[in-house]
């Protein structure tokens, strides 16, 4: 199947590579000519401009996947490509847009017959090999049209045991992708996923901070333990109930440097955590842990603890997120 991909950064480029590995035809474009040329050298059809990109999209329907930073860049791209596409074509936003923007965009594009899908995409810099977990919002027919694309990007069942009692339910979910509902539902589910991620990361980071301080001089003799956190993280990966990808990444970071000296602890937030708390307020749902995790990230920009260094290490590990520059 042919698909056009705009935005070839940490995830967009690897999405194209994974699709090409599965035999799909990718037309690619990026603001950086080097990024476009690099994918073209690997087998994609490179497009030097948006006009060139549209001219090289020959499939029916035309499918355009945007993988761009949330905000104005994505909004402008949706407007531009929405104007270039016609009735029956499909425009996908695979970034981390605000779900209310998706609802608005879908309605506007639908007036000219363009189908809009919002696909919350999780997998970070590891997606090329591991695959991408995807949460999709939009009309059923369009989701079915791009199913070959989704199936190729998804991780597949792998070695994760099937859940008992799921007989008769949507098999796509077990492959790693979900049609969550109408426009906006995909990014809403991904937004809550990222909000939960904040809380999980914060709990893990605080736990390791407590372990690290167990050797402090102010503690009573006999109750001070000089603990090897790299080994603790590794043993927890082996059958404990806190086993997770985040723990895998923590173990890797601690094995390289148990002090995490090359991290400052200045932890950014990418928007989804804030939007999750806003949704909780709208719904009058208590979200104490998620709210606290978000506010810790704000505080981390003023003072830093070892826990915040752990957060930075995990973010770098799964998403390639670097710390903001000093000042």
Short mmCIF file of C-alpha atoms in Angstrom, two decimals:
data_model
loop_
_atom_site.label_atom_id
_atom_site.label_comp_id
_atom_site.label_asym_id
_atom_site.label_seq_id
_atom_site.Cartn_x
_atom_site.Cartn_y
_atom_site.Cartn_z
CA UNK A 1 0.00 0.00 0.00
CA UNK A 2 1.25 3.53 -0.73
CA UNK A 3 1.37 6.08 2.07
CA UNK A 4 2.86 9.55 2.35
CA UNK A 5 4.72 10.48 5.54
CA UNK A 6 5.50 14.07 6.49
CA UNK A 7 7.94 14.57 9.35
CA UNK A 8 10.93 12.24 9.55
CA UNK A 9 12.18 12.86 13.06
CA UNK A 10 12.77 10.33 15.87
CA UNK A 11 9.54 8.47 15.14
CA UNK A 12 8.46 9.48 11.64
CA UNK A 13 11.60 8.20 9.98
CA UNK A 14 11.37 4.84 11.72
CA UNK A 15 7.68 4.52 10.90
CA UNK A 16 8.64 4.81 7.22
CA UNK A 17 11.45 2.28 7.66
CA UNK A 18 9.20 -0.26 9.38
CA UNK A 19 6.57 0.11 6.65
CA UNK A 20 9.16 -0.32 3.91
CA UNK A 21 10.43 -3.47 5.62
CA UNK A 22 6.87 -4.81 5.36
CA UNK A 23 6.72 -4.03 1.64
CA UNK A 24 4.73 -0.80 1.67
CA UNK A 25 5.57 2.14 -0.60
CA UNK A 26 6.44 5.32 1.27
CA UNK A 27 6.53 8.83 -0.18
CA UNK A 28 8.40 10.98 2.35
CA UNK A 29 8.99 14.65 2.99
CA UNK A 30 10.67 16.63 5.75
CA UNK A 31 11.66 20.24 6.24
CA UNK A 32 15.23 18.93 6.39
CA UNK A 33 16.40 17.84 2.91
CA UNK A 34 18.99 15.60 4.59
CA UNK A 35 16.25 13.64 6.37
CA UNK A 36 14.31 13.22 3.13
CA UNK A 37 17.40 12.19 1.17
CA UNK A 38 18.39 9.71 3.87
CA UNK A 39 15.06 7.86 3.64
CA UNK A 40 15.17 8.01 -0.15
CA UNK A 41 18.55 6.29 -0.05
CA UNK A 42 16.91 3.49 1.93
CA UNK A 43 14.17 2.95 -0.63
CA UNK A 44 11.52 5.57 -0.01
CA UNK A 45 10.32 8.00 -2.66
CA UNK A 46 11.70 11.36 -1.55
CA UNK A 47 9.82 14.59 -2.17
CA UNK A 48 11.66 17.92 -2.15
CA UNK A 49 8.55 20.01 -1.49
CA UNK A 50 4.91 19.60 -0.55
CA UNK A 51 3.91 20.11 -4.17
CA UNK A 52 6.34 17.37 -5.19
CA UNK A 53 5.04 15.18 -2.36
CA UNK A 54 1.43 15.46 -3.53
CA UNK A 55 2.40 14.81 -7.15
CA UNK A 56 4.07 11.55 -6.14
CA UNK A 57 1.05 10.29 -4.18
CA UNK A 58 -0.73 8.14 -6.73
CA UNK A 59 -2.66 5.73 -4.54
CA UNK A 60 -6.43 5.66 -4.22
CA UNK A 61 -7.33 6.92 -1.73
CA UNK A 62 -4.34 9.14 -1.05
CA UNK A 63 -3.14 8.65 2.51
CA UNK A 64 -1.00 11.25 4.30
CA UNK A 65 0.47 10.57 7.75
CA UNK A 66 1.72 13.65 9.64
CA UNK A 67 4.35 12.96 12.30
CA UNK A 68 5.11 16.45 13.54
CA UNK A 69 5.41 18.27 16.89
CA UNK A 70 2.05 19.18 18.41
CA UNK A 71 0.88 22.76 18.18
CA UNK A 72 1.18 25.29 15.37
CA UNK A 73 3.40 23.11 13.16
CA UNK A 74 0.83 20.34 13.07
CA UNK A 75 -2.12 22.72 12.85
CA UNK A 76 -0.63 24.46 9.81
CA UNK A 77 0.17 21.12 8.18
CA UNK A 78 -3.38 19.82 8.71
CA UNK A 79 -4.74 22.98 7.09
CA UNK A 80 -2.31 22.79 4.18
CA UNK A 81 -2.69 19.11 3.37
CA UNK A 82 -6.39 19.20 4.08
CA UNK A 83 -6.70 21.75 1.29
CA UNK A 84 -4.61 19.62 -1.07
CA UNK A 85 -6.54 16.39 -0.48
CA UNK A 86 -9.95 15.58 -1.90
CA UNK A 87 -13.05 13.53 -1.20
CA UNK A 88 -12.23 10.03 -0.02
CA UNK A 89 -8.60 10.80 0.87
CA UNK A 90 -7.30 10.17 4.40
CA UNK A 91 -5.26 12.56 6.56
CA UNK A 92 -3.64 11.14 9.70
CA UNK A 93 -2.13 12.98 12.65
CA UNK A 94 0.16 10.52 14.41
CA UNK A 95 1.67 13.05 16.82
CA UNK A 96 0.46 14.12 20.26
CA UNK A 97 -2.22 16.65 19.38
CA UNK A 98 -4.92 17.79 21.80
CA UNK A 99 -8.00 15.66 21.26
CA UNK A 100 -10.36 18.64 21.09
CA UNK A 101 -8.37 19.90 18.11
CA UNK A 102 -8.98 16.55 16.43
CA UNK A 103 -12.74 16.88 16.85
CA UNK A 104 -12.64 20.32 15.25
CA UNK A 105 -10.34 19.25 12.41
CA UNK A 106 -12.39 16.18 11.59
CA UNK A 107 -15.56 18.22 11.28
CA UNK A 108 -13.93 20.83 9.05
CA UNK A 109 -12.24 18.29 6.77
CA UNK A 110 -15.36 16.16 6.63
CA UNK A 111 -17.22 19.00 4.95
CA UNK A 112 -15.10 18.42 1.84
CA UNK A 113 -15.08 14.64 2.17
CA UNK A 114 -11.57 14.24 3.57
CA UNK A 115 -11.35 11.59 6.30
CA UNK A 116 -9.33 12.53 9.37
CA UNK A 117 -7.77 10.01 11.74
CA UNK A 118 -5.96 10.78 14.98
CA UNK A 119 -3.51 8.05 15.93
CA UNK A 120 -1.88 8.19 19.32
CA UNK A 121 1.42 6.42 18.73
CA UNK A 122 3.57 4.94 21.49
CA UNK A 123 6.92 3.30 20.90
CA UNK A 124 9.43 6.11 20.89
CA UNK A 125 12.85 5.54 19.42
CA UNK A 126 12.44 1.76 19.82
CA UNK A 127 9.46 1.44 17.50
CA UNK A 128 11.44 0.35 14.45
CA UNK A 129 12.27 -2.98 16.10
CA UNK A 130 9.58 -3.30 18.78
CA UNK A 131 6.68 -1.88 16.80
CA UNK A 132 4.23 0.85 17.78
CA UNK A 133 1.24 0.65 20.07
CA UNK A 134 -1.48 2.72 18.38
CA UNK A 135 -4.74 4.22 19.62
CA UNK A 136 -6.93 5.38 16.73
CA UNK A 137 -9.81 7.83 16.44
CA UNK A 138 -11.90 8.29 13.32
CA UNK A 139 -14.47 6.62 11.09
CA UNK A 140 -14.57 2.84 10.85
CA UNK A 141 -14.25 2.66 7.06
CA UNK A 142 -11.04 4.70 6.97
CA UNK A 143 -9.49 2.66 9.76
CA UNK A 144 -10.28 -0.48 7.78
CA UNK A 145 -8.73 1.05 4.63
CA UNK A 146 -5.37 1.61 6.30
CA UNK A 147 -5.42 -1.66 8.27
CA UNK A 148 -2.43 -3.05 6.29
CA UNK A 149 -0.42 -0.01 7.45
CA UNK A 150 -1.52 -0.39 11.06
CA UNK A 151 -0.84 -4.13 11.10
CA UNK A 152 2.69 -3.57 9.78
CA UNK A 153 3.48 -0.91 12.38
CA UNK A 154 1.99 -2.77 15.34
CA UNK A 155 4.21 -4.95 17.55
CA UNK A 156 2.14 -8.09 17.10
CA UNK A 157 1.37 -10.58 19.86
CA UNK A 158 5.03 -11.43 20.41
CA UNK A 159 5.72 -13.39 23.60
CA UNK A 160 3.00 -11.70 25.68
CA UNK A 161 0.46 -14.34 26.78
CA UNK A 162 -3.12 -13.88 25.62
CA UNK A 163 -5.52 -12.61 28.27
CA UNK A 164 -8.07 -15.16 29.38
CA UNK A 165 -11.69 -14.14 28.83
CA UNK A 166 -11.03 -12.04 25.71
CA UNK A 167 -12.60 -14.56 23.35
CA UNK A 168 -14.81 -12.83 20.78
CA UNK A 169 -13.26 -9.39 21.29
CA UNK A 170 -11.35 -7.29 18.75
CA UNK A 171 -8.26 -9.27 17.70
CA UNK A 172 -6.46 -6.11 16.56
CA UNK A 173 -6.03 -5.08 20.18
CA UNK A 174 -3.94 -8.18 20.85
CA UNK A 175 -1.70 -7.15 17.95
CA UNK A 176 -1.13 -3.73 19.53
CA UNK A 177 -3.59 -1.35 17.88
CA UNK A 178 -7.05 -0.16 18.88
CA UNK A 179 -9.83 1.71 17.10
CA UNK A 180 -10.85 3.66 20.20
CA UNK A 181 -13.81 5.55 18.74
CA UNK A 182 -14.63 8.65 16.66
CA UNK A 183 -12.27 11.53 15.93
CA UNK A 184 -10.43 12.62 19.05
CA UNK A 185 -10.79 9.29 20.86
CA UNK A 186 -7.38 8.05 19.76
CA UNK A 187 -5.46 11.03 21.06
CA UNK A 188 -7.62 11.12 24.20
CA UNK A 189 -6.64 7.54 25.06
CA UNK A 190 -2.98 8.32 24.27
CA UNK A 191 -3.19 11.44 26.43
CA UNK A 192 -4.36 9.42 29.44
CA UNK A 193 -1.67 6.82 28.67
CA UNK A 194 0.95 9.55 28.94
CA UNK A 195 -0.61 10.92 32.12
CA UNK A 196 -0.36 7.46 33.67
CA UNK A 197 3.21 7.27 32.42
CA UNK A 198 4.01 10.41 34.43
CA UNK A 199 2.72 8.75 37.60
CA UNK A 200 4.52 5.44 37.01
CA UNK A 201 7.80 7.20 36.30
CA UNK A 202 7.45 9.40 39.37
CA UNK A 203 6.80 6.44 41.69
CA UNK A 204 9.81 4.58 40.33
CA UNK A 205 12.04 7.65 40.53
CA UNK A 206 11.08 8.36 44.14
CA UNK A 207 11.67 4.74 45.13
CA UNK A 208 15.20 4.79 43.76
CA UNK A 209 15.83 8.12 45.50
CA UNK A 210 14.88 6.50 48.83
CA UNK A 211 17.18 3.56 48.11
CA UNK A 212 20.05 5.90 47.30
CA UNK A 213 19.73 7.84 50.56
CA UNK A 214 19.69 4.75 52.78
CA UNK A 215 23.43 5.19 53.38
CA UNK A 216 23.11 8.76 54.66
CA UNK A 217 25.17 9.61 57.76
CA UNK A 218 22.23 10.93 59.78
CA UNK A 219 20.63 7.47 59.94
CA UNK A 220 21.31 5.24 62.98
CA UNK A 221 24.20 2.77 62.95
CA UNK A 222 23.04 -0.62 61.76
CA UNK A 223 20.22 0.90 59.70
CA UNK A 224 22.42 2.38 56.99
CA UNK A 225 22.70 0.27 53.84
CA UNK A 226 25.02 0.96 50.94
CA UNK A 227 22.71 -0.41 48.27
CA UNK A 228 23.65 -1.19 44.68
CA UNK A 229 20.80 0.38 42.76
CA UNK A 230 21.88 -0.99 39.40
CA UNK A 231 21.65 -4.51 40.81
CA UNK A 232 18.32 -3.76 42.53
CA UNK A 233 16.85 -2.53 39.27
CA UNK A 234 18.14 -5.63 37.50
CA UNK A 235 16.79 -8.11 40.05
CA UNK A 236 13.39 -6.39 40.00
CA UNK A 237 13.27 -7.02 36.25
CA UNK A 238 13.33 -10.76 36.97
CA UNK A 239 9.83 -11.74 38.03
CA UNK A 240 8.83 -8.87 40.34
CA UNK A 241 5.44 -7.18 40.08
CA UNK A 242 7.05 -3.87 39.09
CA UNK A 243 8.64 -5.37 35.98
CA UNK A 244 8.13 -2.96 33.08
CA UNK A 245 9.79 -1.28 30.14
CA UNK A 246 10.41 1.76 32.36
CA UNK A 247 12.27 -0.49 34.80
CA UNK A 248 14.27 -1.93 31.88
CA UNK A 249 15.34 1.58 30.91
CA UNK A 250 16.14 2.48 34.52
CA UNK A 251 18.32 -0.60 34.85
CA UNK A 252 20.21 0.31 31.68
CA UNK A 253 20.79 3.88 32.85
CA UNK A 254 21.97 2.83 36.31
CA UNK A 255 24.29 0.17 34.88
CA UNK A 256 26.04 2.86 32.85
CA UNK A 257 26.36 5.28 35.78
CA UNK A 258 24.77 4.65 39.16
CA UNK A 259 25.05 8.37 40.05
CA UNK A 260 23.38 9.54 36.81
CA UNK A 261 25.89 12.38 36.89
CA UNK A 262 25.33 13.35 33.26
CA UNK A 263 21.67 14.21 33.98
CA UNK A 264 20.73 17.51 35.59
CA UNK A 265 17.22 16.46 36.64
CA UNK A 266 15.49 19.25 34.69
CA UNK A 267 12.42 17.34 33.48
CA UNK A 268 10.24 18.70 30.67
CA UNK A 269 6.56 17.91 30.17
CA UNK A 270 5.24 17.51 26.65
CA UNK A 271 1.65 18.61 27.22
CA UNK A 272 -0.26 15.36 27.67
CA UNK A 273 0.17 15.41 31.45
CA UNK A 274 -1.42 18.85 31.67
CA UNK A 275 -4.25 17.84 29.35
CA UNK A 276 -4.88 14.73 31.45
CA UNK A 277 -5.34 16.84 34.57
CA UNK A 278 -7.62 19.23 32.66
CA UNK A 279 -9.75 16.26 31.58
CA UNK A 280 -9.90 15.03 35.18
CA UNK A 281 -11.11 18.48 36.27
CA UNK A 282 -13.78 18.53 33.53
CA UNK A 283 -15.01 15.10 34.62
CA UNK A 284 -14.66 15.80 38.37
CA UNK A 285 -12.46 12.70 38.67
CA UNK A 286 -9.78 12.74 41.41
CA UNK A 287 -6.27 12.26 39.99
CA UNK A 288 -4.02 12.92 42.96
CA UNK A 289 -1.04 10.88 41.81
CA UNK A 290 -1.05 12.14 38.23
CA UNK A 291 -1.39 15.76 39.34
CA UNK A 292 1.46 15.41 41.84
CA UNK A 293 3.68 13.85 39.16
CA UNK A 294 3.02 16.79 36.85
CA UNK A 295 3.82 19.37 39.53
CA UNK A 296 7.07 17.59 40.38
CA UNK A 297 8.17 18.22 36.80
CA UNK A 298 7.46 21.92 37.24
CA UNK A 299 9.48 21.96 40.47
CA UNK A 300 12.36 20.10 38.79
CA UNK A 301 13.10 23.20 36.75
CA UNK A 302 13.97 25.07 39.94
CA UNK A 303 15.69 22.43 42.07
CA UNK A 304 16.82 18.92 41.23
CA UNK A 305 16.85 15.64 43.14
CA UNK A 306 18.17 12.21 42.22
CA UNK A 307 14.55 11.22 41.52
CA UNK A 308 14.39 13.84 38.78
CA UNK A 309 17.62 12.50 37.29
CA UNK A 310 15.90 9.11 37.15
CA UNK A 311 12.97 10.71 35.31
CA UNK A 312 15.37 12.29 32.81
CA UNK A 313 17.10 8.96 32.28
CA UNK A 314 13.80 7.17 31.58
CA UNK A 315 12.60 9.88 29.18
CA UNK A 316 15.86 9.73 27.25
CA UNK A 317 15.64 5.95 27.16
CA UNK A 318 12.15 5.50 25.70
CA UNK A 319 11.71 8.62 23.65
CA UNK A 320 15.12 10.15 23.05
CA UNK A 321 13.97 13.22 25.01
CA UNK A 322 16.96 15.35 26.01
CA UNK A 323 16.91 17.76 28.91
CA UNK A 324 16.14 21.43 28.22
CA UNK A 325 19.25 23.62 27.97
CA UNK A 326 20.36 25.35 31.13
CA UNK A 327 18.85 28.76 31.64
#
